[in-house]
Short mmCIF file of C-alpha atoms in Angstrom, two decimals:
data_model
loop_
_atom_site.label_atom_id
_atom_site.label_comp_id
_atom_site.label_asym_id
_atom_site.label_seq_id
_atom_site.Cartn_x
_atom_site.Cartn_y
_atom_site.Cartn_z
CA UNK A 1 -7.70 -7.44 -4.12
CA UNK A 2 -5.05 -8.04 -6.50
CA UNK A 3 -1.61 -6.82 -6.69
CA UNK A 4 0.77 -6.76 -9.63
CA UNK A 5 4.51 -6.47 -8.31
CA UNK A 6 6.68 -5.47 -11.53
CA UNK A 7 10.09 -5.94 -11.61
CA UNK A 8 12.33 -4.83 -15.27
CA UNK A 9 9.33 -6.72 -17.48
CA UNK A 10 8.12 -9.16 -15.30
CA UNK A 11 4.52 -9.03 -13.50
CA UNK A 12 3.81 -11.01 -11.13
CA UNK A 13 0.02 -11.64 -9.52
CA UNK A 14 -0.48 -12.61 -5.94
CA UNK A 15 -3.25 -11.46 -2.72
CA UNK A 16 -3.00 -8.52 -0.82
CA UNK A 17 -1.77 -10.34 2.19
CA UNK A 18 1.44 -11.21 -0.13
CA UNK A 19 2.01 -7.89 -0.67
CA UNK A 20 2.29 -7.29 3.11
CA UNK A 21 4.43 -10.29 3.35
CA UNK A 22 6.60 -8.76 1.02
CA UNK A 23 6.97 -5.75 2.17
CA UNK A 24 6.60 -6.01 5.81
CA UNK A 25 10.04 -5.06 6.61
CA UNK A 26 9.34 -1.89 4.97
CA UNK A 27 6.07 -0.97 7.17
CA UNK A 28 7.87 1.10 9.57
CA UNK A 29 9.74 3.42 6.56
CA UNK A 30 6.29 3.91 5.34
CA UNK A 31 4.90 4.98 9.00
CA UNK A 32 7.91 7.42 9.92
CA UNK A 33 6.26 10.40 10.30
CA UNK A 34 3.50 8.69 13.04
CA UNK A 35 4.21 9.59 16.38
CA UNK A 36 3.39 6.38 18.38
CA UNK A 37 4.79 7.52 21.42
CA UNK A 38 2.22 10.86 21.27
CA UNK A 39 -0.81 8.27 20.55
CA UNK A 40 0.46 6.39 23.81
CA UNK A 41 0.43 9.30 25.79
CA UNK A 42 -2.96 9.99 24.52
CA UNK A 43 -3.99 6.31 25.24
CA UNK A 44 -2.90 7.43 28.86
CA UNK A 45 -4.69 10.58 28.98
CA UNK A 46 -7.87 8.79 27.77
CA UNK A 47 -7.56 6.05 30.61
CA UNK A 48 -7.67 8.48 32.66
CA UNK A 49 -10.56 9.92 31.70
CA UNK A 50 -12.91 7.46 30.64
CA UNK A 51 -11.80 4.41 31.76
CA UNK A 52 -13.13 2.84 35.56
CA UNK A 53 -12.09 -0.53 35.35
CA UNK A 54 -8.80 0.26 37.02
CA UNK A 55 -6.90 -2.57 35.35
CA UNK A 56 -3.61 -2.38 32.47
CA UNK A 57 -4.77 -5.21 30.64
CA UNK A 58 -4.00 -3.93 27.15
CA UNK A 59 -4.91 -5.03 23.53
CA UNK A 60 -4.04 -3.32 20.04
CA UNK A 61 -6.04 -4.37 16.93
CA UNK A 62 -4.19 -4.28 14.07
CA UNK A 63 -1.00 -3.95 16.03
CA UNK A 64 1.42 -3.69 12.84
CA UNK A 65 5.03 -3.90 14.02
CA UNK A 66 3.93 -3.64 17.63
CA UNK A 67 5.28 0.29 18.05
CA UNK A 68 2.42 0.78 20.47
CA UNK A 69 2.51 -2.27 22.31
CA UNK A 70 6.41 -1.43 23.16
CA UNK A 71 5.26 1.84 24.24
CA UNK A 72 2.52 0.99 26.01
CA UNK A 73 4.30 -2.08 27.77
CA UNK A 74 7.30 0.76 28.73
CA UNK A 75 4.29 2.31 30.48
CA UNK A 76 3.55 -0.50 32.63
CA UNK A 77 0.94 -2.33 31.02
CA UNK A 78 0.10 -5.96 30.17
CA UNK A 79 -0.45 -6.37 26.43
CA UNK A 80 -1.54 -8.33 23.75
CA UNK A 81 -1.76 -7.52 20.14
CA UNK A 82 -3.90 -9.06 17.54
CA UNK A 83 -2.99 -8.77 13.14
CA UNK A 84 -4.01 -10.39 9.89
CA UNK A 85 -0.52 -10.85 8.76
CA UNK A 86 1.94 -13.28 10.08
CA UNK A 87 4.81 -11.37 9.13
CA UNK A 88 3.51 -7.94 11.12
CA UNK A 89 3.60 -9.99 13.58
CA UNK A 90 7.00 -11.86 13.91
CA UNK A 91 7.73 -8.28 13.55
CA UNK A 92 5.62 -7.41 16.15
CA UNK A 93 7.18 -9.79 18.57
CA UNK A 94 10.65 -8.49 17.57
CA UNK A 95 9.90 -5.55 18.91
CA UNK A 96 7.73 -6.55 22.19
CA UNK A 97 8.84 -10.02 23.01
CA UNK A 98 6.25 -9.61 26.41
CA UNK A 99 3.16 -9.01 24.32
CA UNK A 100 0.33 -12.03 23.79
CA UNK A 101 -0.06 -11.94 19.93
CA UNK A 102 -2.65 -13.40 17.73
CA UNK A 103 -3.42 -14.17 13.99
CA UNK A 104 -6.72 -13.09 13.53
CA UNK A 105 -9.31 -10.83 11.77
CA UNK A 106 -10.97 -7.92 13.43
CA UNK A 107 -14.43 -9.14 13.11
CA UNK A 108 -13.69 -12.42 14.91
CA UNK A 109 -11.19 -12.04 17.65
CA UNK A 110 -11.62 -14.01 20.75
CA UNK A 111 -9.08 -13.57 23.71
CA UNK A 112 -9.00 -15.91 27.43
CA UNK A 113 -8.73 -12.68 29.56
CA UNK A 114 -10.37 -9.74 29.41
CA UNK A 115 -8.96 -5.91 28.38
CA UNK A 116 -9.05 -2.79 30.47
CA UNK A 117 -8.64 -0.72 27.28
CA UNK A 118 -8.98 -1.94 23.79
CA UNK A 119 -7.41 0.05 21.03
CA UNK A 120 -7.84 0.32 16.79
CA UNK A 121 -5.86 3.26 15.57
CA UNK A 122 -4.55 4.51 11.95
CA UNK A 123 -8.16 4.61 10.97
CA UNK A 124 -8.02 0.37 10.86
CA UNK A 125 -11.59 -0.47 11.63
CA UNK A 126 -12.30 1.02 8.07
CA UNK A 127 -10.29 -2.44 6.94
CA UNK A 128 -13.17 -4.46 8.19
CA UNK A 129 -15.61 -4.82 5.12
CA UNK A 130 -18.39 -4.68 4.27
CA UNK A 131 -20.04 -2.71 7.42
CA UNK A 132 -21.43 -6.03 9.27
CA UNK A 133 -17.65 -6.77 9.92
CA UNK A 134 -16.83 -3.61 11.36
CA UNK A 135 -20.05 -3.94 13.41
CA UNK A 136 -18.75 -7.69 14.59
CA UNK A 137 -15.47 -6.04 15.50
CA UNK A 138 -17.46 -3.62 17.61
CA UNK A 139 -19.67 -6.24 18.99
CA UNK A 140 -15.48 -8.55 19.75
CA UNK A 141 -14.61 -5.47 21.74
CA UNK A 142 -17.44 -5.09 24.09
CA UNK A 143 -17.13 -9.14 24.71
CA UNK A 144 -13.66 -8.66 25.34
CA UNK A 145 -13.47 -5.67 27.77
CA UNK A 146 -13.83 -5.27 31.14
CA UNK A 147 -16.73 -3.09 33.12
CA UNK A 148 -16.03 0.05 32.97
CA UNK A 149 -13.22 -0.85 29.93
CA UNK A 150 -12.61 1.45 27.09
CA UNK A 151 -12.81 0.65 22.96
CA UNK A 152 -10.61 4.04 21.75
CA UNK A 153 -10.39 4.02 18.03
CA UNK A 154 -10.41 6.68 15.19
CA UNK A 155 -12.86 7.18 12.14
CA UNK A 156 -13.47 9.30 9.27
CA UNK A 157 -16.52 9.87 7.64
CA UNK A 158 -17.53 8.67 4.10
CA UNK A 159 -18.45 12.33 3.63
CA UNK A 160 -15.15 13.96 4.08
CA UNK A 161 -13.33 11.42 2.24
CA UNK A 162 -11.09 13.97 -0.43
CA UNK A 163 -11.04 12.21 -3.28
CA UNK A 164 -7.21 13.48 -4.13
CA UNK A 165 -3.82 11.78 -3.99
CA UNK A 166 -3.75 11.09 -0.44
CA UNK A 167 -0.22 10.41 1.53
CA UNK A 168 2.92 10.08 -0.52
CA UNK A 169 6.46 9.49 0.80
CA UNK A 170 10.20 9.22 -0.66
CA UNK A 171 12.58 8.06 1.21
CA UNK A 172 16.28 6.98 0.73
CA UNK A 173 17.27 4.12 3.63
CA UNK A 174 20.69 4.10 2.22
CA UNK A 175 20.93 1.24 -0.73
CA UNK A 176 17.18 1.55 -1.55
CA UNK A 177 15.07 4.30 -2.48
CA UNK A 178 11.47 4.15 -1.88
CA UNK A 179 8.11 5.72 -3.27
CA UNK A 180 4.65 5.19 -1.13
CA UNK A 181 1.32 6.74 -1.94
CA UNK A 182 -1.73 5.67 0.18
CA UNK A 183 -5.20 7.09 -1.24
CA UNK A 184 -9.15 6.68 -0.47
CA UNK A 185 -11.59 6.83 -2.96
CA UNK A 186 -15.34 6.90 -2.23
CA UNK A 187 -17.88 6.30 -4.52
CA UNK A 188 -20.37 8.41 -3.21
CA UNK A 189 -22.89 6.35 -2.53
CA UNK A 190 -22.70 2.51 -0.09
CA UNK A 191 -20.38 0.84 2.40
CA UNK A 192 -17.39 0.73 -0.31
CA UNK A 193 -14.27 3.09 0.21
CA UNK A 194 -11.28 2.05 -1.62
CA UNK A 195 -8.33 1.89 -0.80
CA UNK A 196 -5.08 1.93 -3.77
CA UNK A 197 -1.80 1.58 -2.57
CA UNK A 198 1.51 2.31 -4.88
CA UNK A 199 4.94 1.40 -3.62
CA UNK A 200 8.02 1.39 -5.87
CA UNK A 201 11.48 0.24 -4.59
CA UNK A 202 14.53 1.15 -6.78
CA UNK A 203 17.92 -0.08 -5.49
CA UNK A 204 21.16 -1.47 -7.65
CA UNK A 205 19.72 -0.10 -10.93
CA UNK A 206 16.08 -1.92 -10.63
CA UNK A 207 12.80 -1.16 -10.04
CA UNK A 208 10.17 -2.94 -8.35
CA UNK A 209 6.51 -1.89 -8.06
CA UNK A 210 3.41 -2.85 -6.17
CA UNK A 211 0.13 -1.79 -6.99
CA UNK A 212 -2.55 -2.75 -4.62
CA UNK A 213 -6.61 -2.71 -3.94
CA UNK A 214 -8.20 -2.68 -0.65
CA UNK A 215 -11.82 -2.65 -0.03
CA UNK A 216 -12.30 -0.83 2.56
CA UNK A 217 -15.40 0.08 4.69
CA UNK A 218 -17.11 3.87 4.02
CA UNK A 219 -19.01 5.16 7.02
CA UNK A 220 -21.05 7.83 8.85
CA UNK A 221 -19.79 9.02 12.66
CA UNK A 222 -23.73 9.20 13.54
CA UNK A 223 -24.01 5.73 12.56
CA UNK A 224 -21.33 4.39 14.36
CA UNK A 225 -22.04 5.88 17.30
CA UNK A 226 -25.80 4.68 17.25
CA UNK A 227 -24.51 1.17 16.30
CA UNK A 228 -21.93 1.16 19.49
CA UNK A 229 -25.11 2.46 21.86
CA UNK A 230 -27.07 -0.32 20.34
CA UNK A 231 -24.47 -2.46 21.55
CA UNK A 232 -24.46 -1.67 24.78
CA UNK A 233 -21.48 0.85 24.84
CA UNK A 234 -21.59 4.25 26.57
CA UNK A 235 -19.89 6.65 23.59
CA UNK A 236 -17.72 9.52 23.62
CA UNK A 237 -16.61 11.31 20.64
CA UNK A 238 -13.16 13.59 20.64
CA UNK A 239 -11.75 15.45 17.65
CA UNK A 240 -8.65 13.72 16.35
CA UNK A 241 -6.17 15.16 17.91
CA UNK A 242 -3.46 13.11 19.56
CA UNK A 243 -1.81 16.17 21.03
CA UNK A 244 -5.39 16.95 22.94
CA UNK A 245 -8.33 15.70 24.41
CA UNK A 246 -11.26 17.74 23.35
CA UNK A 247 -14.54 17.04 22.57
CA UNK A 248 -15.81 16.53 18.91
CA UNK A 249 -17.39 19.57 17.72
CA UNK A 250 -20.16 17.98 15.57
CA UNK A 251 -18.23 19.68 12.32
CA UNK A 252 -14.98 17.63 11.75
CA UNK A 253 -14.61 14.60 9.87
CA UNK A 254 -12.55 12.69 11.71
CA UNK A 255 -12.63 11.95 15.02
CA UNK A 256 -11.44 9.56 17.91
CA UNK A 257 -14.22 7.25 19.53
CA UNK A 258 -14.20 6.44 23.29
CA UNK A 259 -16.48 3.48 23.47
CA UNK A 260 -16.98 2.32 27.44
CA UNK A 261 -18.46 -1.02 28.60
CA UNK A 262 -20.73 -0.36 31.53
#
């Protein structure tokens, strides 16, 4: 998982989490066009619907800059966030100076208290790889939630991944110009999706690239679902559609999972 950054004609080798470090304060830029305060809302609606704990004891995995805890604190709720990068979530805290964070990996998160609603959006359980992880993370949730608590995250399945260029961005923030593309790749066979990021930053007449590697996890919905009932879960599956709350239609590839503890 390798990243070379390359700046005039020098390359430079580090981790992946270095290349978040680096370019944490960009993270937001790259995520402009999410609308965090329409996922909250949805959060809400989902509460509503699945939820029976009755509590606002909130957790984000993979909280990023803490966008959704803000919201979701502005909504009334207790929260705590949990990352893999330190410097998501200084960030984090930045932004939501009230929310109980933690540096930790999805597969292994522990919290004191217990969670009325757990969230994992952006598609961020795929990070936990190979699949055993992303079934620990499932199995982290259901220890951490309440009765009657909900695990809401989204998915896509290994069989609609596109295989094309995926996301790409340019934006100009003033002295800096900036270039993102995000892309999956699966193999067609296995656990493995990858994941190949490309950012390049030109500003005063230089250019600066990052090319990065993720392993990702490739799954089936029907497999995930079974895995969650195995569990112990009670599952619901919705089409992804943050504007919406509809039931999955058995057809689309990506969806939103409503996991409840009994």
């Amino acid at each position: 998982m390798a990243f070379t950054a390359i700046s005039g004609e020098v390359t430079l080798m580090a981790n992946s989490n270095q290349l978040y470090a680096q370019l944490a304060s960009y993270y937001d830029h790259f995520c402009h066009h999410i609308d965090y305060d329409e996922q909250s809302a949805f959060i809400q609606r989902a509460m509503q619907c699945f939820m029976l704990s009755g509590g606002a004891q909130y957790l984000d995995l993979a909280c990023g800059s803490g966008q959704l805890l803000a919201l979701m604190h502005a909504r009334g709720h207790t929260v705590s966030g949990l990352d893999n990068s330190k410097e998501m979530l200084s960030q984090a805290h930045q932004r939501c100076p009230e929310a109980d964070l933690k540096l930790c990996d999805l597969a292994q998160f522990q919290f004191p208290t217990s969670f009325d609603v757990i969230t994992c959006l952006l598609y961020s359980m795929h990070y936990s790889h190979p699949l055993k992880n992303m079934f620990s993370a499932m199995e982290c949730a259901f220890q951490a939630l309440k009765s009657g608590g909900i695990y809401l995250f989204d998915l896509v399945d290994k069989k609609g991944i596109a295989n094309d260029n995926g996301i790409m961005n340019r934006l100009d923030i003033g002295s800096e110009l900036l270039s993102f593309q995000s892309r999956w790749w699966y193999r067609g066979e296995g656990d493995v999706l990858d994941l190949y990021l490309s950012i390049i930053r030109e500003a005063k007449g230089q250019t600066d690239r990052w090319d990065d590697h993720h392993l990702m996890t490739a799954v089936s919905i029907p497999v995930v679902v079974e895995q969650l009932k195995s569990i112990g879960f009670e599952v619901f599956v919705l089409e992804r559609d943050f504007s919406s709350l509809r039931e999955w239609n058995g057809l689309s590839d990506n969806v939103l999972v409503v996991a409840r503890k009994p």
